[in-house]
PDB file of C-alpha atoms in Angstrom:
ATOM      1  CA  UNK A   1      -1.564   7.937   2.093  1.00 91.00           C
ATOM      2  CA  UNK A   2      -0.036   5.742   4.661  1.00 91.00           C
ATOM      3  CA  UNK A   3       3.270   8.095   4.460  1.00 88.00           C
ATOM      4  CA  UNK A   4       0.887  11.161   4.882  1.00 92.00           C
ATOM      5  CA  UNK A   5      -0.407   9.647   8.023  1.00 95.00           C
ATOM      6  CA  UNK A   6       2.825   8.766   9.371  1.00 92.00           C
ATOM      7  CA  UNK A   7       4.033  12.535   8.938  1.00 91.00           C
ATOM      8  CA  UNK A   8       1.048  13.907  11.015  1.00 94.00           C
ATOM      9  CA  UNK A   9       2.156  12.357  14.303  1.00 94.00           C
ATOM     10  CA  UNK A  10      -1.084  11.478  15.358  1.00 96.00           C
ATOM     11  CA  UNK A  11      -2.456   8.537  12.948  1.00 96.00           C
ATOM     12  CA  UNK A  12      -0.113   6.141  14.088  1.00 96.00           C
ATOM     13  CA  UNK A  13       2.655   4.490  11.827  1.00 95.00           C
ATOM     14  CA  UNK A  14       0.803   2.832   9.423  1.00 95.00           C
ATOM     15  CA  UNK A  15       3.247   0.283   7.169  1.00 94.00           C
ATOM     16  CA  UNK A  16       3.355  -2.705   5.371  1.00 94.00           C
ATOM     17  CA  UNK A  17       4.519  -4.927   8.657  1.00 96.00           C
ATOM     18  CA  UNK A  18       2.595  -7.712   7.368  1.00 97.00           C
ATOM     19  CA  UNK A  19       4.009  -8.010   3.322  1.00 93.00           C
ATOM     20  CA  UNK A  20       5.984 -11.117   2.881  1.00 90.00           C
ATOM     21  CA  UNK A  21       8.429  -9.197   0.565  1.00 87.00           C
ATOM     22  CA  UNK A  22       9.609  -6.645   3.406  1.00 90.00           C
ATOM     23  CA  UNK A  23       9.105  -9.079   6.666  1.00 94.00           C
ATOM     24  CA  UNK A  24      13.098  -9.460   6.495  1.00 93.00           C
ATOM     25  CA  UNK A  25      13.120  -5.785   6.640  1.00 91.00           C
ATOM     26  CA  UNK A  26      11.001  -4.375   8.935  1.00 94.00           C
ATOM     27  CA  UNK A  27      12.458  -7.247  11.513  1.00 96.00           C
ATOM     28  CA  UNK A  28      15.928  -5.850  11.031  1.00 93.00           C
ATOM     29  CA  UNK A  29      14.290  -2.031  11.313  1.00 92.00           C
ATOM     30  CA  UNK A  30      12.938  -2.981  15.010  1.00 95.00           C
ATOM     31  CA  UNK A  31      15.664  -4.707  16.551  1.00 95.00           C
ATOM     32  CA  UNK A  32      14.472  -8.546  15.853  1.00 97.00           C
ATOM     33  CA  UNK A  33      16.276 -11.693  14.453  1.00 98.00           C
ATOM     34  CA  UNK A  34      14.892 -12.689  11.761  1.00 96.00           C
ATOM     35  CA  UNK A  35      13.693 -16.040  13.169  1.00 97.00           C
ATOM     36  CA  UNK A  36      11.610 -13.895  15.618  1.00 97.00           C
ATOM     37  CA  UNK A  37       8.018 -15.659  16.813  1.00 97.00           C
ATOM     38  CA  UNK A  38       4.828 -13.978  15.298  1.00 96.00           C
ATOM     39  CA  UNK A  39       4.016 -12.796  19.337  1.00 96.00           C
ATOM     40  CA  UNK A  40       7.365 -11.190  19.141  1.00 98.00           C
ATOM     41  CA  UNK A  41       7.042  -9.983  16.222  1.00 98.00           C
ATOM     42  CA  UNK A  42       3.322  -8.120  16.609  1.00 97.00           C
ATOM     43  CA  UNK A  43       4.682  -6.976  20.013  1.00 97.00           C
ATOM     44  CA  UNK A  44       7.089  -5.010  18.607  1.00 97.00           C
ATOM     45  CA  UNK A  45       5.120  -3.683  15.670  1.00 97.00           C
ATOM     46  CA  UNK A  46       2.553  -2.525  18.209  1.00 97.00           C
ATOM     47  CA  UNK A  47       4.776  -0.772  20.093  1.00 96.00           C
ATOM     48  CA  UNK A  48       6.831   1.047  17.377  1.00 95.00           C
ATOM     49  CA  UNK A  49       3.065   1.646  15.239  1.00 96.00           C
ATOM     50  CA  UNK A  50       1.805   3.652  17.841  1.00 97.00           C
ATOM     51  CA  UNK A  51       1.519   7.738  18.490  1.00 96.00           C
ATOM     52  CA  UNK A  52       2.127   9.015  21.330  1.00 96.00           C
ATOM     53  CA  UNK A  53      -1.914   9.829  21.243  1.00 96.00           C
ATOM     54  CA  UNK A  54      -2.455   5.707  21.135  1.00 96.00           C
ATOM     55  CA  UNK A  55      -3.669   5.524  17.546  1.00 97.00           C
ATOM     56  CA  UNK A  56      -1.408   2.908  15.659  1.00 96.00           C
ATOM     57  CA  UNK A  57      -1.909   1.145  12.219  1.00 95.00           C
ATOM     58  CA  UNK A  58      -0.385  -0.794   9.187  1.00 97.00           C
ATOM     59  CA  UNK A  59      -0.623  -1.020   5.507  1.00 96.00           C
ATOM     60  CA  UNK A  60      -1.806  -4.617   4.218  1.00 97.00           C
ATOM     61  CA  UNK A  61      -3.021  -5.708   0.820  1.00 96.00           C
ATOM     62  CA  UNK A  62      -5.743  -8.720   0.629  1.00 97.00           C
ATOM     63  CA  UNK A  63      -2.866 -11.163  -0.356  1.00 96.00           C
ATOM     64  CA  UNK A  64      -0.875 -10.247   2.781  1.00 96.00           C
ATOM     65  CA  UNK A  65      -4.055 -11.459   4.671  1.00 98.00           C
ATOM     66  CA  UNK A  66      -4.610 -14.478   3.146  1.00 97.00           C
ATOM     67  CA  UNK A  67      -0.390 -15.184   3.827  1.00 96.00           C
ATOM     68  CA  UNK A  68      -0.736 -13.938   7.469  1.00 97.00           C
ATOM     69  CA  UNK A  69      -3.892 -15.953   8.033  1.00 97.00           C
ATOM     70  CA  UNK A  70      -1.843 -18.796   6.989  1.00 96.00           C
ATOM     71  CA  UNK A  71       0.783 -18.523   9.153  1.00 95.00           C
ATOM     72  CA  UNK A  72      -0.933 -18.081  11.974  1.00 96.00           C
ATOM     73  CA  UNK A  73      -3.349 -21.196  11.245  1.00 95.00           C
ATOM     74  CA  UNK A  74      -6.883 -19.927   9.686  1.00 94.00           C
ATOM     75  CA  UNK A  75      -6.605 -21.041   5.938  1.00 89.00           C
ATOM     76  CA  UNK A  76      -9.668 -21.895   6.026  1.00 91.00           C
ATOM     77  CA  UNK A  77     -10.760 -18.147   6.785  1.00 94.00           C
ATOM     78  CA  UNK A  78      -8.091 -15.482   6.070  1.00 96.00           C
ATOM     79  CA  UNK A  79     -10.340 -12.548   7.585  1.00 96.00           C
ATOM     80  CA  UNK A  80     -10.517 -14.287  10.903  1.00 96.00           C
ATOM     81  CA  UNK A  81      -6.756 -13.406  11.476  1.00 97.00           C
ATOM     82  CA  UNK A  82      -7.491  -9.833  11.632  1.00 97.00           C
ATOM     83  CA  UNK A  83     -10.659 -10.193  13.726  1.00 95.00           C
ATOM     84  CA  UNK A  84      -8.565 -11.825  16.178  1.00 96.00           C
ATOM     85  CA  UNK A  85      -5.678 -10.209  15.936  1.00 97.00           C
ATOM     86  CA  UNK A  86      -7.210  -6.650  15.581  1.00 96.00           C
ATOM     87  CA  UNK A  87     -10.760  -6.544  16.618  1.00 95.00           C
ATOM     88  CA  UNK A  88     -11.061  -3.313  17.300  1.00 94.00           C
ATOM     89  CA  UNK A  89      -9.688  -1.786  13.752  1.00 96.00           C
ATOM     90  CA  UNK A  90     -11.286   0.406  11.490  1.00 96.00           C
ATOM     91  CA  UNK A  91     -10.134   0.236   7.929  1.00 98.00           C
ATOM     92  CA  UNK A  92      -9.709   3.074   5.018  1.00 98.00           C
ATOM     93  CA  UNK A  93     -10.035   1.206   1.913  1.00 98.00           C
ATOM     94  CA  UNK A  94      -8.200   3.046  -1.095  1.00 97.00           C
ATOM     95  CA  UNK A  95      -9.173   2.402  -4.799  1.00 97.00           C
ATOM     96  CA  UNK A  96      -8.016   3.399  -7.386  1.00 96.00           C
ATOM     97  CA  UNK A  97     -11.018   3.873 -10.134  1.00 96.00           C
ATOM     98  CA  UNK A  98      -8.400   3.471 -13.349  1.00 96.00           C
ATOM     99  CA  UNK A  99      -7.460  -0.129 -12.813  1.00 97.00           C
ATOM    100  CA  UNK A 100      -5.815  -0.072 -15.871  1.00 96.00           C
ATOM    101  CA  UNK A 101      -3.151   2.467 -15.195  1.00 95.00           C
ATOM    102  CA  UNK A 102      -2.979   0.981 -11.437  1.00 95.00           C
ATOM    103  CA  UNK A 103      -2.222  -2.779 -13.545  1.00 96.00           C
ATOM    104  CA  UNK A 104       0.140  -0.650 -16.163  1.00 94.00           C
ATOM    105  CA  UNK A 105       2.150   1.196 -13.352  1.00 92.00           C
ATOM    106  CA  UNK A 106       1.711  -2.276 -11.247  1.00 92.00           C
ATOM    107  CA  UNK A 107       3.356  -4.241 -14.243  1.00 92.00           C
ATOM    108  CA  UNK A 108       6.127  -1.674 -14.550  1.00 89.00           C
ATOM    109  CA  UNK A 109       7.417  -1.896 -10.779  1.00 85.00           C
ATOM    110  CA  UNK A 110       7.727  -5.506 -11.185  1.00 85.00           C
ATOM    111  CA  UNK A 111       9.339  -5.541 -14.383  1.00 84.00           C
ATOM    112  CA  UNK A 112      11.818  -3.274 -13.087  1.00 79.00           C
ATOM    113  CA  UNK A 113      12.134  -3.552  -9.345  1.00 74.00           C
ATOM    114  CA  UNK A 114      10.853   0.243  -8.512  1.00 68.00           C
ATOM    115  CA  UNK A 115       8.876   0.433  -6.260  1.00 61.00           C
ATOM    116  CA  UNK A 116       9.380   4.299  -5.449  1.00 60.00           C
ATOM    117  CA  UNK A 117      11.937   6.534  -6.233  1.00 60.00           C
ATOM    118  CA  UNK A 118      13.756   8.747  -3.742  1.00 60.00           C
ATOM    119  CA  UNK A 119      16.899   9.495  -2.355  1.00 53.00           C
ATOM    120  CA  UNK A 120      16.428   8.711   1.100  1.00 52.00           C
ATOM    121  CA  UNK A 121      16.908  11.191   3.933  1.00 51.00           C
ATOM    122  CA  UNK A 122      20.177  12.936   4.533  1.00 43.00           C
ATOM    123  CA  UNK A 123      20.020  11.964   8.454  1.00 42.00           C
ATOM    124  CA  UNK A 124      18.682   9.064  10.351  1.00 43.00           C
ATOM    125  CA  UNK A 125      15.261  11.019  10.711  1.00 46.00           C
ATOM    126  CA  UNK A 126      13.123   9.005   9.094  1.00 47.00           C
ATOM    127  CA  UNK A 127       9.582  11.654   8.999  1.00 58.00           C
ATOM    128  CA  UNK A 128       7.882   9.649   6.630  1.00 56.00           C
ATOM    129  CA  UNK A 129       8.331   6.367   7.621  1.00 67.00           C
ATOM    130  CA  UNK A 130      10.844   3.053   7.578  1.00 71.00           C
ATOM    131  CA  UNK A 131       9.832   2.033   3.917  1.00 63.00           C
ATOM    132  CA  UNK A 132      10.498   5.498   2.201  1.00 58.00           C
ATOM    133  CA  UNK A 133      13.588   6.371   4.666  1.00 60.00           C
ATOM    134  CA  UNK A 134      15.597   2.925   3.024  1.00 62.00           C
ATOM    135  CA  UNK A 135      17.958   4.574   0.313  1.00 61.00           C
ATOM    136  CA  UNK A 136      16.698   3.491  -3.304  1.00 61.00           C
ATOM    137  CA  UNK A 137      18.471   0.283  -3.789  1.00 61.00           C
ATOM    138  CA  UNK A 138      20.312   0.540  -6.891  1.00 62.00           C
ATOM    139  CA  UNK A 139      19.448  -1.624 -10.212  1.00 65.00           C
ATOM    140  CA  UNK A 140      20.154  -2.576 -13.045  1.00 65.00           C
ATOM    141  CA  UNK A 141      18.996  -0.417 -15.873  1.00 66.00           C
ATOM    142  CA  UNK A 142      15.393  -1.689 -17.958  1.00 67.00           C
ATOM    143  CA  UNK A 143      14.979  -1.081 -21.321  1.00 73.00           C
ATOM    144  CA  UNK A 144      11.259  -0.649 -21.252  1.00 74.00           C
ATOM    145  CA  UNK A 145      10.957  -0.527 -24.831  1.00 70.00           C
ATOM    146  CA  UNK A 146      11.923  -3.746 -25.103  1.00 72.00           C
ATOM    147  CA  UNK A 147       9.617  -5.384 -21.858  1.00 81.00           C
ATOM    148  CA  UNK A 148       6.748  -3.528 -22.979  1.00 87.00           C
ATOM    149  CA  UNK A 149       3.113  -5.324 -21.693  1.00 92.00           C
ATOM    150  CA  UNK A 150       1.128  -6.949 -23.566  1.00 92.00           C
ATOM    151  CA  UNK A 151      -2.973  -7.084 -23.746  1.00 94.00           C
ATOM    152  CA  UNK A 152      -3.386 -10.242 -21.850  1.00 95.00           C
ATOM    153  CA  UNK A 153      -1.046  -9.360 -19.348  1.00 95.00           C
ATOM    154  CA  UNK A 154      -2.650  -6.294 -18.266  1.00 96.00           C
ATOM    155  CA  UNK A 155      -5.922  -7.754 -18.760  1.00 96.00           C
ATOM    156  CA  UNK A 156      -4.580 -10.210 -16.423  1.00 96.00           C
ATOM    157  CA  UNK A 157      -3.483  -7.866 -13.753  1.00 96.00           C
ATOM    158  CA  UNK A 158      -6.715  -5.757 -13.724  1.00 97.00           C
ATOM    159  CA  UNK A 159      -8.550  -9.195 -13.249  1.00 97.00           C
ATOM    160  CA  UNK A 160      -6.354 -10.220 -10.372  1.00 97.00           C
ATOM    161  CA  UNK A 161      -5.988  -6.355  -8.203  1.00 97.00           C
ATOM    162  CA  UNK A 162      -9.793  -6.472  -8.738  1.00 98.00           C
ATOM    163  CA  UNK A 163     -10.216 -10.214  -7.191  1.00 98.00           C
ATOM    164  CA  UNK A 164      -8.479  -8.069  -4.142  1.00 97.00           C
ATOM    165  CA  UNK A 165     -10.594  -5.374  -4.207  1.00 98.00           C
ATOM    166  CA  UNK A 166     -13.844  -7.650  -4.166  1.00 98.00           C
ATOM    167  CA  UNK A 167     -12.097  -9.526  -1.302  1.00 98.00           C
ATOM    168  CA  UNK A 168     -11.952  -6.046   0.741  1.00 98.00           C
ATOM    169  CA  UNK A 169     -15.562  -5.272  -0.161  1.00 97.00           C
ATOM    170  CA  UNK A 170     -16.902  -8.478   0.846  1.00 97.00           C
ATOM    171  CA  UNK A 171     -15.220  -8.719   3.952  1.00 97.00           C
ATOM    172  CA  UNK A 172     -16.134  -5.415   4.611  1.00 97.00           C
ATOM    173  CA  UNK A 173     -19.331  -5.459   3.717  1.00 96.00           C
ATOM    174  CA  UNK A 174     -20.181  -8.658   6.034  1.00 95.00           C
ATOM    175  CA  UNK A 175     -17.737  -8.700   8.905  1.00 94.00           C
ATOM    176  CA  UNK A 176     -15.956  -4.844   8.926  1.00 93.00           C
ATOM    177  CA  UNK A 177     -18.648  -2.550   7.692  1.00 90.00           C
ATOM    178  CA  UNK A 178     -16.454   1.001   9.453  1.00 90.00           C
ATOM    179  CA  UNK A 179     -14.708   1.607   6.202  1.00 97.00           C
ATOM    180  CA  UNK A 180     -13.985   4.756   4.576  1.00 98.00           C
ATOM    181  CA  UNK A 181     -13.220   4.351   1.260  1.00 98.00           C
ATOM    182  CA  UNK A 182     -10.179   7.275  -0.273  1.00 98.00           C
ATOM    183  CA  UNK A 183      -9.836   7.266  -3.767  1.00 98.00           C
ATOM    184  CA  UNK A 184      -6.778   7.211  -5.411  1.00 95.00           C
ATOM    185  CA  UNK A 185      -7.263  10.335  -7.895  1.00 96.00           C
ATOM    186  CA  UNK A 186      -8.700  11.933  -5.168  1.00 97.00           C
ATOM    187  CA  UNK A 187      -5.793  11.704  -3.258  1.00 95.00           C
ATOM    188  CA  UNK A 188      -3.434  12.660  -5.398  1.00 91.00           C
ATOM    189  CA  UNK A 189      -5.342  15.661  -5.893  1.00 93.00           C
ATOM    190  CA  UNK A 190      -6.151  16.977  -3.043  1.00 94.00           C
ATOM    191  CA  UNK A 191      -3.426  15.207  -0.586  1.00 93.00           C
ATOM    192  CA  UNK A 192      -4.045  17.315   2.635  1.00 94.00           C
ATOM    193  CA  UNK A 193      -7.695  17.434   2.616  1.00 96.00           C
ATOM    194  CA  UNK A 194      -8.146  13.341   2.312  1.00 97.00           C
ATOM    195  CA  UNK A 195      -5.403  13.099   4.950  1.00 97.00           C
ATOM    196  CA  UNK A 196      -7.607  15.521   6.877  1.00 98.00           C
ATOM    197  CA  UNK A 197     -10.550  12.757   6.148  1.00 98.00           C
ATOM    198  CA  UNK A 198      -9.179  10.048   7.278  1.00 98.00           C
ATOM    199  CA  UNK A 199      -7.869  12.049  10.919  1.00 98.00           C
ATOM    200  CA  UNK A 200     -11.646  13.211  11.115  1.00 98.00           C
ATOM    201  CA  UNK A 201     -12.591   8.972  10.892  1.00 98.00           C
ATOM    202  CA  UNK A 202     -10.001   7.989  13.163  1.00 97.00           C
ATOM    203  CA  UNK A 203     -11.350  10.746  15.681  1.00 97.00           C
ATOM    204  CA  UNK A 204      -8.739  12.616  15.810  1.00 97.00           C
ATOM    205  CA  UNK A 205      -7.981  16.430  14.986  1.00 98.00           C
ATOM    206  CA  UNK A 206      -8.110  16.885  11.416  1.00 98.00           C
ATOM    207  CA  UNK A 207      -6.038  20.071  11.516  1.00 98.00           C
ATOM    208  CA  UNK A 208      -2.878  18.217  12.327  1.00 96.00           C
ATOM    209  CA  UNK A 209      -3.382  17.750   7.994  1.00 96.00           C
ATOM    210  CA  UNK A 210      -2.167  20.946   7.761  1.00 94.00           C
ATOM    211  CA  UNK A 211       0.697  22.154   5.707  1.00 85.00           C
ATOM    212  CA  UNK A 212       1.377  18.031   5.527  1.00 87.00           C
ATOM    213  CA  UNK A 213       2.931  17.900   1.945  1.00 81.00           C
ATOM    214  CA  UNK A 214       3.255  14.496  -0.328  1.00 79.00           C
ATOM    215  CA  UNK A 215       6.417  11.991   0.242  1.00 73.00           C
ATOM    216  CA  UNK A 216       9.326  13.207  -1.313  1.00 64.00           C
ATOM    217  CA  UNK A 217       8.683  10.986  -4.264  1.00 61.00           C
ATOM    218  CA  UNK A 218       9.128  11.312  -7.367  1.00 59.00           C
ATOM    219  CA  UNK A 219       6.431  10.779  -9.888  1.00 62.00           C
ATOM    220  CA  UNK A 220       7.377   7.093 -11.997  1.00 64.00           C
ATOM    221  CA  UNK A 221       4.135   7.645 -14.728  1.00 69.00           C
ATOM    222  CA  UNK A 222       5.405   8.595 -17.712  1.00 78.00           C
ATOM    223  CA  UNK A 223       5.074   8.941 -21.379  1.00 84.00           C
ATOM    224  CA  UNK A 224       6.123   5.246 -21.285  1.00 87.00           C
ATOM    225  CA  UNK A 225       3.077   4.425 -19.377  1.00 90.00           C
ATOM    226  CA  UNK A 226       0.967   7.047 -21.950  1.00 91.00           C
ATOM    227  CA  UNK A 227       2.165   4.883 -24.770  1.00 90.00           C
ATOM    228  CA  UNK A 228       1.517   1.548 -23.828  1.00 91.00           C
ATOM    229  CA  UNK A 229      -2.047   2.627 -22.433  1.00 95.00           C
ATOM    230  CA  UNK A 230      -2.399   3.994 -25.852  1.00 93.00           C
ATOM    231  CA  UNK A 231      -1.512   1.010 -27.468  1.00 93.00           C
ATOM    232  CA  UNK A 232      -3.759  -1.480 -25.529  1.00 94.00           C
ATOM    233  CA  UNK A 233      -6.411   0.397 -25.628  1.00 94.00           C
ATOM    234  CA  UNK A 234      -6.304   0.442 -29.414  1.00 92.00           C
ATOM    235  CA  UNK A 235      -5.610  -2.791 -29.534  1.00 90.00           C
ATOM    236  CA  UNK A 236      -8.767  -3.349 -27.474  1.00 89.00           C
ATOM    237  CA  UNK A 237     -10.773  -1.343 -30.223  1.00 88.00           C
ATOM    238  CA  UNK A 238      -9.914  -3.068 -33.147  1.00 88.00           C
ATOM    239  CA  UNK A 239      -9.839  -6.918 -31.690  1.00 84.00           C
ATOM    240  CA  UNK A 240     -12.695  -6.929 -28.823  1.00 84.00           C
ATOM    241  CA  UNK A 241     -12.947 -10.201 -26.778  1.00 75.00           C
ATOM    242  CA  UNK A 242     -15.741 -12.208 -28.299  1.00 65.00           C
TER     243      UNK A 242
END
């Protein structure tokens, strides 16, 4: 989605500034030391987040919030950093309905460090964004047969991405309520007409969605991910949770 966005040149540059995992990154991408201040810091993002049309966003995941809000001082509240620091934001919530294959594909990028898979651009264009213009870093290979997941630990992922997700509903559904909510499948099915969607709730020109195609990715689900979905479900059948 956020890639999608970026490509239309009119729904800002919406990334994940905020992760703790790519803050090192994104610093280096806009010109900052690393020891930058937070005012620097959001400055800069602002700036380099914005269309020329003055719509500008980011990416952030509930767990981002809660490490923003404490580094900026409200632990005790983690929405309050974004309605200070962004009080005028609307949000597009994305879920994905099949929490298990968002935990099985979730367990898989952290087993093996891939997050996405793509060659990077051939210039220093970057149309789709920082993130997705880095070259894939290289690894070392996986052998997924033998790391495969077991029950609990998917069980314990779908627990923990939906402890997120009901962290996003109840903040929206108290504090934010201008949400549109994308689903996952639904994007990945019909990828210019929710980017068209989410233009119309931003107010802006929905047929800049036009002819926008998906990020030169390349699909990481597998038969690998078919097998062990297979085999935890089954595993679910025969030994239920009393």
């Amino acid at each position: 989605m956020a890639a999608g966005l970026v490509a239309t040149g009119v729904a800002g540059r919406p990334e994940e500034y905020f992760a703790a995992d790519h803050l090192a990154a994104y610093k280096k991408d806009l010109g900052l030391p690393v020891d930058c201040s937070w005012s620097e810091y959001l400055t800069r993002v602002r700036a380099f987040a914005a269309t020329q049309n003055g719509v500008w966003g980011f990416k952030i995941h509930w767990r981002d919030v809660v490490s923003l809000a404490q580094a900026l001082g409200f632990r005790a509240d983690p929405g309050a950093v974004l309605e200070t620091l962004f009080p005028t934001a609307v949000f597009v919530n994305i879920v994905r309905l099949d929490r298990r294959a968002q935990a099985i594909s979730l367990f898989r990028a952290e087993t093996t460090g891939e997050w996405f898979r793509s060659p990077g651009p051939p210039t220093t264009e970057r149309p789709w964004g920082l993130y997705l213009g880095r070259p894939t870093p290289q690894r070392p290979a996986v052998d997924l047969a033998a790391v495969a997941p077991t029950r609990e630990q998917i069980t314990e992922m779908e627990r923990s991405l939906g402890a997120e997700q009901a962290a996003w509903t109840d903040y929206f559904t108290t504090r934010r309520p201008e949400v549109l909510t994308v689903h996952y499948e639904e994007l990945d099915e019909n990828y210019p007409d929710e980017i068209a969607r989410v233009l119309q709730f931003l107010g802006v020109d929905p047929a800049h969605a036009t002819g926008v195609p998906k990020p030169p990715l390349e699909r990481q689900s597998d038969h690998i991910n078919e097998h062990w979905r297979r085999r935890i479900d089954d595993e679910e059948l025969r030994y239920p949770v009393q």
